[in-house]
CSV table of C-alpha atoms in Angstrom, one decimal:
chain,number,residue,atom,x,y,z
V,561,GLN,CA,142.6,93.6,63.9
V,562,LYS,CA,140.8,91.0,66.1
V,563,MET,CA,142.3,87.6,66.6
V,564,GLN,CA,141.0,84.5,68.5
V,565,MET,CA,143.2,81.6,69.3
V,566,PRO,CA,141.8,78.5,70.9
V,567,ILE,CA,144.4,77.0,73.3
V,568,ASN,CA,142.3,73.9,74.1
V,569,TYR,CA,138.6,73.0,74.3
V,570,LYS,CA,138.3,75.0,77.6
V,571,SER,CA,140.4,78.1,77.1
V,572,THR,CA,140.7,80.9,74.5
V,573,LEU,CA,143.1,83.8,73.9
V,574,ARG,CA,141.8,86.9,72.2
V,575,LEU,CA,143.9,89.8,70.8
V,576,ASN,CA,142.4,93.2,69.8
V,577,THR,CA,144.5,95.8,68.1
V,578,GLN,CA,143.1,99.2,67.0
V,579,PHE,CA,144.6,102.4,65.6
V,580,SER,CA,142.8,105.5,64.3
V,581,THR,CA,143.7,109.0,63.4
V,582,THR,CA,142.1,112.1,61.8
V,583,SER,CA,143.0,115.1,59.8
V,584,ASN,CA,142.8,118.6,61.3
V,585,ILE,CA,139.3,119.5,62.3
V,586,ASN,CA,138.2,123.1,62.1
V,587,ARG,CA,135.9,124.6,64.8
V,588,PHE,CA,133.4,126.3,62.5
V,589,ASP,CA,131.4,127.6,65.5
V,590,LYS,CA,134.5,129.5,66.6
V,591,LEU,CA,135.6,130.6,63.2
V,592,ASN,CA,132.3,132.4,62.6
V,593,ASP,CA,132.6,134.4,65.8
V,594,GLU,CA,133.0,138.1,65.2
V,595,LEU,CA,134.5,140.9,67.3
V,596,ASN,CA,133.8,144.6,66.2
V,597,GLY,CA,132.5,143.4,62.9
V,598,ILE,CA,135.5,141.2,61.9
V,599,PRO,CA,136.3,137.5,62.5
V,600,LYS,CA,137.6,136.9,66.0
V,601,TYR,CA,139.8,133.9,65.1
V,602,LYS,CA,142.2,133.4,62.3
V,603,PHE,CA,142.7,129.8,63.2
V,604,TRP,CA,140.8,127.4,65.5
V,605,TYR,CA,141.2,123.8,64.8
V,606,TYR,CA,141.8,120.4,66.4
V,607,GLY,CA,145.0,118.7,65.4
V,608,PRO,CA,145.0,115.0,64.3
V,609,GLN,CA,143.6,112.8,67.1
V,610,LYS,CA,145.6,109.6,67.4
V,611,ARG,CA,144.3,106.6,69.3
V,612,PHE,CA,146.0,103.2,69.8
V,613,LEU,CA,144.4,100.3,71.7
V,614,GLN,CA,146.0,96.9,72.5
V,615,SER,CA,143.8,94.4,74.4
V,616,LEU,CA,144.7,90.9,75.4
V,617,SER,CA,142.2,88.6,77.1
V,618,TYR,CA,142.2,85.0,78.3
V,619,ASN,CA,138.9,83.0,78.8
V,620,LYS,CA,138.7,79.7,80.5
V,621,GLU,CA,136.0,77.3,81.6
V,622,THR,CA,136.8,75.9,85.1
V,623,ASN,CA,133.6,74.5,86.6
V,624,ASN,CA,135.0,74.6,90.2
V,625,PHE,CA,133.6,75.8,93.5
V,626,PHE,CA,134.2,79.5,92.9
V,627,ASN,CA,133.3,79.9,89.3
V,628,ASP,CA,132.2,78.1,86.1
V,629,ASN,CA,134.4,80.3,83.9
V,630,TYR,CA,136.6,83.4,84.2
V,631,LYS,CA,138.0,86.1,82.0
V,632,ILE,CA,141.2,88.1,82.6
V,633,SER,CA,142.1,91.0,80.4
V,634,PHE,CA,145.0,93.5,80.0
V,635,ASN,CA,144.4,96.7,78.1
V,636,TYR,CA,146.5,99.6,77.0
V,637,GLN,CA,145.4,102.8,75.2
V,638,PHE,CA,147.3,105.8,74.0
V,639,ILE,CA,145.5,109.0,72.9
V,640,LYS,CA,146.9,112.2,71.6
V,641,GLU,CA,144.8,115.3,70.8
V,642,SER,CA,145.6,119.0,70.4
V,643,ARG,CA,143.9,122.4,70.0
V,644,HIS,CA,145.4,125.2,67.9
V,645,THR,CA,144.1,128.8,68.1
V,646,GLN,CA,145.1,132.2,66.8
V,647,LYS,CA,143.1,135.4,67.1
V,648,TYR,CA,143.3,138.1,64.4
V,649,SER,CA,144.6,140.5,67.1
V,650,ASP,CA,147.5,138.1,67.9
V,651,ASP,CA,150.7,137.5,66.0
V,652,PHE,CA,151.2,133.9,67.4
V,653,LEU,CA,149.5,130.5,67.1
V,654,ARG,CA,148.7,128.9,70.5
V,655,ASN,CA,149.1,125.1,70.6
V,656,ARG,CA,147.8,123.0,73.4
V,657,THR,CA,148.5,119.2,73.3
V,658,GLU,CA,147.3,116.3,75.5
V,659,ARG,CA,148.8,112.8,75.7
V,660,ILE,CA,147.1,110.1,77.7
V,661,ASN,CA,148.3,106.7,78.6
V,662,ILE,CA,145.7,104.3,80.0
V,663,TYR,CA,146.5,100.9,81.6
V,664,GLU,CA,143.7,98.6,82.7
V,665,THR,CA,143.5,95.1,84.2
V,666,LYS,CA,140.2,93.3,84.7
V,667,LEU,CA,139.1,89.9,86.2
V,668,ASP,CA,135.5,88.7,85.6
V,669,LEU,CA,134.0,85.5,87.0
V,670,SER,CA,130.6,83.8,86.8
V,671,LYS,CA,128.9,81.0,88.7
V,672,GLN,CA,125.6,79.2,88.2
V,673,LEU,CA,123.9,77.9,91.4
V,674,ASP,CA,120.6,76.3,90.4
V,675,LYS,CA,118.2,79.3,89.9
V,676,LEU,CA,120.9,81.8,91.0
V,677,GLU,CA,123.4,83.2,88.5
V,678,LEU,CA,126.3,85.2,90.0
V,679,SER,CA,128.8,87.4,88.2
V,680,TYR,CA,131.6,89.2,90.1
V,681,GLY,CA,134.9,90.8,89.4
V,682,PHE,CA,137.8,93.2,90.1
V,683,SER,CA,139.5,95.9,88.1
V,684,ASN,CA,142.3,98.5,88.2
V,685,ARG,CA,142.5,101.4,85.8
V,686,TYR,CA,145.4,103.9,85.8
V,687,GLU,CA,145.5,107.0,83.6
V,688,ASN,CA,148.4,109.3,83.1
V,689,LEU,CA,147.9,112.7,81.4
V,690,ASN,CA,150.6,114.9,80.1
V,691,SER,CA,149.5,118.4,79.0
V,692,SER,CA,151.8,120.8,77.2
V,693,ALA,CA,151.5,124.2,75.4
V,694,ILE,CA,153.5,126.7,73.4
V,695,LYS,CA,153.0,129.8,71.4
V,696,ILE,CA,154.7,130.1,68.0
V,697,ASN,CA,155.0,133.5,66.4
V,698,GLU,CA,155.4,134.4,62.7
V,699,SER,CA,159.2,134.1,63.0
V,700,ALA,CA,158.8,130.5,64.2
V,701,GLU,CA,160.0,131.5,67.7
V,702,THR,CA,158.3,129.7,70.7
V,703,GLU,CA,157.0,131.3,73.9
V,704,PHE,CA,155.4,130.1,77.1
V,705,SER,CA,151.7,129.4,77.1
V,706,SER,CA,149.4,128.1,79.8
V,707,THR,CA,148.2,124.5,79.5
V,708,ARG,CA,144.7,123.1,79.5
V,709,TYR,CA,145.4,120.6,82.3
V,710,PRO,CA,148.1,120.6,85.1
V,711,ASP,CA,151.4,121.3,83.3
V,712,ASN,CA,153.5,118.8,85.4
V,713,GLY,CA,151.3,115.9,84.7
V,714,SER,CA,148.3,114.2,86.3
V,715,SER,CA,147.3,110.7,87.2
V,716,ASP,CA,144.0,109.0,87.9
V,717,ASN,CA,144.0,105.6,89.7
V,718,THR,CA,140.8,103.6,90.3
V,719,PHE,CA,140.3,100.2,92.0
V,720,SER,CA,136.9,98.6,91.9
V,721,SER,CA,135.0,95.4,92.6
V,722,TYR,CA,131.4,94.3,91.8
V,723,ILE,CA,128.9,91.5,92.2
V,724,HIS,CA,125.8,90.9,90.2
V,725,SER,CA,123.1,88.3,90.8
V,726,GLU,CA,120.1,87.0,88.8
V,727,LEU,CA,117.5,84.9,90.7
V,728,LYS,CA,114.7,83.1,88.9
V,729,ILE,CA,112.1,83.3,91.6
V,730,TYR,CA,109.3,81.9,89.4
V,731,LYS,CA,109.0,81.2,85.7
V,732,LYS,CA,107.5,84.7,85.2
V,733,ILE,CA,109.6,86.6,87.8
V,734,ARG,CA,113.3,87.4,87.8
V,735,TRP,CA,115.1,89.4,90.5
V,736,PHE,CA,118.4,91.2,89.7
V,737,ASN,CA,120.7,92.7,92.3
V,738,ALA,CA,124.1,94.4,92.0
V,739,PHE,CA,126.7,96.0,94.2
V,740,ARG,CA,129.9,97.9,93.3
V,741,TYR,CA,132.7,99.3,95.4
V,742,ASP,CA,135.1,102.0,94.1
V,743,PHE,CA,138.3,103.7,95.3
V,744,ASN,CA,139.6,106.6,93.2
V,745,LYS,CA,142.7,108.7,93.7
V,746,ILE,CA,143.8,111.7,91.6
V,747,GLN,CA,147.1,113.5,91.7
V,748,MET,CA,147.7,116.7,89.8
V,749,ASN,CA,151.1,118.4,89.5
V,750,PHE,CA,151.6,122.1,88.8
V,751,SER,CA,154.9,123.9,87.9
V,752,GLU,CA,155.9,127.3,89.1
V,753,ASN,CA,154.6,128.7,85.8
V,754,ASN,CA,150.9,127.9,86.5
V,755,LEU,CA,148.4,130.7,86.6
V,756,PHE,CA,147.2,129.8,90.1
V,757,ASN,CA,148.9,129.9,93.5
V,758,ILE,CA,147.4,126.6,94.6
V,759,GLY,CA,150.5,124.4,95.3
V,760,SER,CA,152.7,122.1,93.3
V,761,GLU,CA,151.2,118.8,94.2
V,762,LEU,CA,147.4,118.4,94.7
V,763,LYS,CA,145.5,115.2,95.6
V,764,ASN,CA,141.9,114.1,95.6
V,765,SER,CA,140.6,110.7,96.7
V,766,ASN,CA,137.1,109.2,97.1
V,767,THR,CA,135.6,106.0,98.2
V,768,ASN,CA,132.1,105.1,97.0
V,769,TYR,CA,129.6,102.3,96.4
V,770,SER,CA,126.5,101.8,94.4
V,771,ALA,CA,123.7,99.2,94.6
V,772,SER,CA,120.7,98.3,92.5
V,773,THR,CA,117.7,96.1,92.6
V,774,ASN,CA,115.4,95.2,89.7
V,775,LEU,CA,112.2,93.1,89.5
V,776,TYR,CA,111.2,91.8,86.1
V,777,PHE,CA,107.7,90.4,85.7
V,778,LYS,CA,106.3,88.6,82.7
V,779,ALA,CA,102.6,89.2,83.2
V,780,ASN,CA,101.5,87.2,80.2
V,781,GLU,CA,102.7,86.4,76.7
V,782,ASN,CA,102.3,90.1,75.6
V,783,ASN,CA,103.0,92.2,78.7
V,784,PHE,CA,106.3,92.7,80.5
V,785,ILE,CA,106.9,95.0,83.6
V,786,SER,CA,110.2,96.0,85.1
V,787,LEU,CA,110.7,98.1,88.3
V,788,SER,CA,114.2,99.3,89.3
V,789,ILE,CA,115.6,101.3,92.3
V,790,PHE,CA,119.3,102.1,92.3
V,791,ASN,CA,121.9,104.5,93.5
V,792,SER,CA,125.1,105.5,91.7
V,793,PHE,CA,127.9,108.0,91.7
V,794,ARG,CA,130.4,109.8,89.5
V,795,ASN,CA,133.8,110.6,90.8
V,796,PRO,CA,135.3,113.9,89.7
V,797,ASN,CA,138.1,113.4,87.2
V,798,VAL,CA,141.1,115.5,86.1
V,799,ASP,CA,138.8,117.2,83.6
V,800,ASP,CA,136.5,118.3,86.4
V,801,LEU,CA,139.2,119.2,88.9
V,802,GLY,CA,142.1,120.6,87.1
V,803,LYS,CA,141.0,121.9,83.6
V,804,VAL,CA,141.5,125.5,82.7
V,805,PHE,CA,139.8,126.7,79.5
V,806,SER,CA,137.4,129.2,78.0
V,807,LYS,CA,134.4,128.1,76.0
V,808,THR,CA,132.4,131.3,76.2
V,809,ASP,CA,133.6,134.8,75.7
V,810,GLY,CA,134.5,136.5,79.0
V,811,ILE,CA,134.3,133.2,81.1
V,812,VAL,CA,137.1,130.9,82.1
V,813,VAL,CA,136.8,127.6,84.0
V,814,VAL,CA,139.3,127.2,86.8
V,815,PRO,CA,140.2,124.4,89.2
V,816,ASN,CA,138.1,123.6,92.3
V,817,LEU,CA,140.0,121.2,94.5
V,818,ASN,CA,137.2,120.7,97.0
V,819,LEU,CA,135.0,119.0,94.5
V,820,LYS,CA,133.2,115.9,95.8
V,821,PRO,CA,131.6,113.0,93.9
V,822,GLU,CA,128.0,113.5,92.7
V,823,LYS,CA,125.5,110.9,93.7
V,824,ILE,CA,122.1,109.9,92.4
V,825,VAL,CA,119.2,107.8,93.6
V,826,SER,CA,116.8,106.7,90.8
V,827,SER,CA,113.7,104.8,90.2
V,828,GLU,CA,112.6,103.5,86.9
V,829,PHE,CA,109.4,101.8,85.6
V,830,ILE,CA,109.3,100.0,82.2
V,831,TRP,CA,106.2,98.5,80.5
V,832,LYS,CA,106.4,96.6,77.3
V,833,PHE,CA,103.6,95.2,75.1
V,834,ILE,CA,104.5,92.9,72.2
V,835,ASN,CA,102.4,90.8,69.9
V,836,ALA,CA,102.5,89.8,66.2
V,837,LYS,CA,101.7,93.3,64.9
V,838,THR,CA,102.3,95.8,67.8
V,839,SER,CA,105.2,96.7,70.0
V,840,ILE,CA,104.9,99.4,72.7
V,841,GLU,CA,107.6,100.4,75.3
V,842,LEU,CA,107.1,103.1,78.0
V,843,VAL,CA,109.9,104.1,80.4
V,844,LEU,CA,109.2,106.5,83.3
V,845,PHE,CA,112.1,107.6,85.6
V,846,TYR,CA,112.7,109.9,88.5
V,847,SER,CA,116.1,110.8,89.9
V,848,GLY,CA,117.4,112.8,92.9
V,849,LEU,CA,120.9,114.1,92.7
V,850,LYS,CA,123.0,115.0,95.7
V,851,ASP,CA,126.2,117.1,95.4
V,852,ALA,CA,125.5,117.4,91.7
V,853,ILE,CA,128.4,118.9,89.8
V,854,GLU,CA,127.5,122.2,88.0
V,855,LYS,CA,129.4,125.2,87.0
V,856,ARG,CA,129.0,128.2,89.2
V,857,SER,CA,130.7,131.6,89.8
V,858,TYR,CA,134.0,131.1,91.7
V,859,SER,CA,136.7,133.2,93.4
V,860,LEU,CA,140.3,132.2,93.1
V,861,ASP,CA,142.6,133.7,95.8
V,862,GLY,CA,139.8,136.1,96.5
V,863,GLN,CA,139.6,137.3,92.9
V,864,ASP,CA,136.5,136.6,90.8
V,865,SER,CA,138.4,137.3,87.5
V,866,ILE,CA,141.8,136.4,86.0
V,867,TYR,CA,143.7,137.2,82.8
V,868,TYR,CA,143.5,134.2,80.5
V,869,ASP,CA,144.8,134.2,76.9
V,870,GLY,CA,145.3,137.9,77.2
V,871,GLU,CA,141.8,138.7,78.3
V,872,LYS,CA,140.3,139.4,81.7
V,873,MET,CA,137.7,136.8,82.3
V,874,LYS,CA,135.1,135.9,85.0
V,875,CYS,CA,136.0,132.7,86.9
V,876,VAL,CA,133.6,129.8,87.1
V,877,ALA,CA,134.3,126.3,88.4
V,878,ASN,CA,132.7,122.9,88.8
V,879,THR,CA,131.0,123.1,92.1
V,880,ASN,CA,128.9,120.7,94.2
V,881,ILE,CA,125.4,122.1,94.5
V,882,ASN,CA,123.1,120.9,97.3
V,883,SER,CA,120.7,118.8,95.2
V,884,ALA,CA,118.8,118.5,91.9
V,885,LYS,CA,115.8,116.6,90.6
V,886,MET,CA,115.3,115.0,87.2
V,887,LYS,CA,112.3,113.2,85.7
V,888,GLY,CA,111.1,112.2,82.3
V,889,PHE,CA,110.0,109.5,79.9
V,890,ASN,CA,110.9,107.5,76.8
V,891,PHE,CA,108.2,106.1,74.5
V,892,ARG,CA,108.5,103.7,71.5
V,893,PHE,CA,105.7,102.4,69.3
V,894,ASN,CA,105.7,100.0,66.3
V,895,GLN,CA,102.5,99.0,64.5
V,896,ASP,CA,102.0,96.9,61.3
V,897,LEU,CA,99.0,98.7,59.7
V,898,ILE,CA,98.6,96.4,56.7
V,899,LYS,CA,100.8,93.6,55.2
V,900,ASN,CA,103.4,95.9,53.7
V,901,LEU,CA,103.0,99.1,55.8
V,902,THR,CA,104.5,99.8,59.3
V,903,LEU,CA,104.2,102.8,61.5
V,904,LYS,CA,106.9,103.7,64.0
V,905,ALA,CA,107.2,106.5,66.6
V,906,ASN,CA,109.3,107.4,69.6
V,907,ALA,CA,109.5,110.3,72.0
V,908,ALA,CA,111.9,111.4,74.8
V,909,TYR,CA,111.5,114.1,77.4
V,910,VAL,CA,113.6,115.2,80.5
V,911,GLN,CA,112.9,117.9,83.0
V,912,ALA,CA,115.5,119.0,85.6
V,913,ILE,CA,115.9,121.7,88.2
V,914,THR,CA,118.5,122.4,90.9
V,915,SER,CA,117.9,123.2,94.5
V,916,ASP,CA,118.9,126.8,93.9
V,917,SER,CA,116.2,127.0,91.1
V,918,ILE,CA,118.7,127.2,88.3
V,919,PRO,CA,118.2,125.0,85.2
V,920,MET,CA,120.7,122.2,84.8
V,921,ALA,CA,123.0,122.0,81.8
V,922,HIS,CA,122.8,119.4,79.0
V,923,ILE,CA,119.0,119.0,79.3
V,924,PRO,CA,117.6,118.6,75.7
V,925,PRO,CA,114.0,119.6,74.7
V,926,LEU,CA,111.2,117.2,73.9
V,927,SER,CA,112.2,115.2,70.8
V,928,LEU,CA,109.9,113.2,68.6
V,929,ARG,CA,110.4,110.9,65.6
V,930,GLY,CA,107.7,109.4,63.3
V,931,GLU,CA,108.3,106.9,60.5
V,932,VAL,CA,106.4,105.1,57.9
V,933,VAL,CA,108.0,102.0,56.3
V,934,LEU,CA,106.5,100.7,53.0
V,935,SER,CA,107.7,97.4,51.7
V,936,LEU,CA,107.6,97.7,47.9
V,937,SER,CA,108.7,94.2,47.3
V,938,GLU,CA,110.7,91.4,48.9
V,939,PHE,CA,113.9,93.2,48.0
V,940,SER,CA,113.0,96.9,48.3
V,941,LYS,CA,111.4,99.3,50.7
V,942,LEU,CA,110.7,103.0,51.2
V,943,ASN,CA,111.2,104.9,54.6
V,944,ILE,CA,109.6,108.3,55.1
V,945,TYR,CA,110.4,109.8,58.5
V,946,THR,CA,110.2,113.1,60.4
V,947,ASN,CA,112.4,114.4,63.3
V,948,TYR,CA,111.0,117.1,65.6
V,949,ASN,CA,112.6,119.0,68.5
V,950,ASP,CA,110.5,121.3,70.7
V,951,TRP,CA,111.4,124.9,71.6
V,952,LYS,CA,114.1,125.3,74.2
V,953,PRO,CA,113.4,128.7,75.8
V,954,SER,CA,116.4,130.8,76.9
V,955,SER,CA,115.1,130.7,80.5
V,956,ASP,CA,115.8,127.0,80.6
V,957,TYR,CA,119.4,127.3,79.6
V,958,ASP,CA,122.2,126.9,82.2
V,959,ALA,CA,123.6,130.1,83.7
V,960,ASN,CA,127.3,129.7,82.8
V,961,GLY,CA,127.5,129.1,79.0
V,962,VAL,CA,127.6,125.3,78.9
V,963,ASP,CA,124.5,125.1,76.7
V,964,ASN,CA,125.8,127.8,74.3
V,965,LEU,CA,123.0,130.3,74.7
V,966,ASP,CA,125.2,132.8,72.9
V,967,GLU,CA,124.8,130.5,69.8
V,968,ALA,CA,121.0,130.6,70.0
V,969,THR,CA,118.4,133.4,69.6
V,970,VAL,CA,117.5,135.7,72.4
V,971,ASP,CA,114.5,133.5,73.0
V,972,GLY,CA,116.5,130.2,73.0
V,973,THR,CA,116.5,127.5,70.3
V,974,PRO,CA,113.3,127.5,68.2
V,975,SER,CA,111.4,124.3,67.5
V,976,TRP,CA,112.2,122.6,64.2
V,977,TYR,CA,111.3,119.5,62.1
V,978,THR,CA,112.6,117.8,59.0
V,979,ILE,CA,111.0,115.5,56.5
V,980,ASN,CA,113.3,112.7,55.1
V,981,VAL,CA,113.1,109.8,52.8
V,982,VAL,CA,115.2,106.7,52.2
V,983,TYR,CA,114.8,104.1,49.4
V,984,SER,CA,116.7,100.8,49.6
V,985,ARG,CA,117.0,97.8,47.4
V,986,ILE,CA,118.9,94.5,47.5
V,987,PHE,CA,120.6,93.0,44.5
V,988,ASN,CA,122.0,89.6,45.4
V,989,ASN,CA,124.7,90.4,47.9
V,990,LEU,CA,124.6,94.2,47.3
V,991,LYS,CA,122.4,96.6,49.1
V,992,ILE,CA,121.9,100.1,47.7
V,993,SER,CA,120.3,103.0,49.7
V,994,LEU,CA,119.5,106.5,48.4
V,995,ALA,CA,118.4,109.1,50.9
V,996,CYS,CA,117.3,112.7,50.8
V,997,GLU,CA,117.4,114.4,54.2
V,998,ASN,CA,115.7,117.6,55.1
V,999,ILE,CA,113.7,117.6,51.9
V,1000,PHE,CA,112.2,121.1,52.5
V,1001,ASP,CA,115.7,122.6,53.3
V,1002,ILE,CA,114.6,123.8,56.7
V,1003,HIS,CA,117.2,126.0,58.5
V,1004,TYR,CA,117.7,125.0,62.1
V,1005,LYS,CA,120.1,124.5,64.9
V,1006,THR,CA,119.9,121.6,67.3
V,1007,PHE,CA,120.0,122.5,71.0
V,1008,ALA,CA,123.4,123.6,72.3
V,1009,SER,CA,125.0,123.4,68.8
V,1010,GLY,CA,127.3,126.1,67.6
V,1011,ILE,CA,126.6,125.7,63.9
V,1012,SER,CA,123.5,125.3,61.7
V,1013,SER,CA,122.5,121.7,60.8
V,1014,SER,CA,122.6,120.3,57.3
V,1015,GLY,CA,120.2,121.7,54.7
V,1016,ARG,CA,118.8,119.5,52.0
V,1017,ASN,CA,121.4,116.7,51.3
V,1018,PHE,CA,121.6,113.4,49.5
V,1019,ILE,CA,123.3,110.2,50.6
V,1020,LEU,CA,124.2,107.2,48.5
V,1021,ASN,CA,125.1,104.1,50.6
V,1022,LEU,CA,126.4,100.8,49.3
V,1023,GLN,CA,126.8,97.7,51.4
V,1024,CYS,CA,128.2,94.4,50.1
V,1025,ASN,CA,128.4,91.0,51.8
V,1026,PHE,CA,131.1,88.6,50.6
């Protein structure tokens, strides 16, 4: 529910309330794993995820020396999620549950000074995480189990401030600048039952800043150019620092308390061409990462392996590598061929390599999409489109199982494409769409997925305005 209440002609109060939940969600990519010819897991599912949000914001026009208007907001979120697993070799169900409370306060202000527009603000975000776990046997008796996160609770507290400016240098040139300061403090608490001899109270704090500058140039009525240079950072969170879990057989992720923020310096060039029939957008970018966070082999108390969930597993941890480089492009194209026929296309590509010559995780292969839109009448149209992903060779997968190489072929993820069609028609205030996806029933997996994608499938969609 969203509610807006005008207090007077200069101020408004807004209330936003949200709640969502799910059923149990099975991990099919785990349930199809085999060990010695039989299924490895009897159960592997996520319990219902519950999320509650309550947001209250106050907006006011002030027109004073410091600002023309301001917005102050107070937000609260509660999230509960759980994981439930049982191997066929075990006689108990392992339950791990996370509960997160998030409190946030923000103040945003803006001021117009002739050709200069300023926006600035302050915020505080506090997160509290409670992680619990038990094992339940067939007699409904409970036993101890290790938790996914620190078992005596964790907190993440962030204070930040920012300022953003837009200067109209000339009617065709705009100059944008921004600066952000951030202080982050994390505290993790372990009980005497934790798997690691690393102390009962562990802290990590970081101070960082980021800045950016962007020049936007309108060359003429059809051509637009944008050039940006910026730096940024990502503070390690509780998930990076204190999580203990096994995603890949034989490998367990363990805490690394010496983790530092990863930093990036990027440059980006954008060119746009727009006229009555044609639209083209080209984005080129190059990024240099420092202290990039990647998973690497790790020793805990001098041991490179530990027993986790009853198995001896190799230890890996999030680690700061020296540096990494990323580059790539995005391309979009729209062309009206004739009155009722439009051609659309887009492409995306990223290349990345670390300073130790190991491929980075989460780097997708080249992806392409082509689409033809035929307007059959004023109220109906036909879309025919294809999606294509290039081959992702196994040599370009990360070394520690993040990209799920064990779910691909020995040569990686083969290239794939699908042909799809959508017909839509409007009847007064009702819109009906009928789609057939993957018409030729191609079998494929998207990069890093643990399950095959949909075969031929049909979708009926109804939209009504009232």
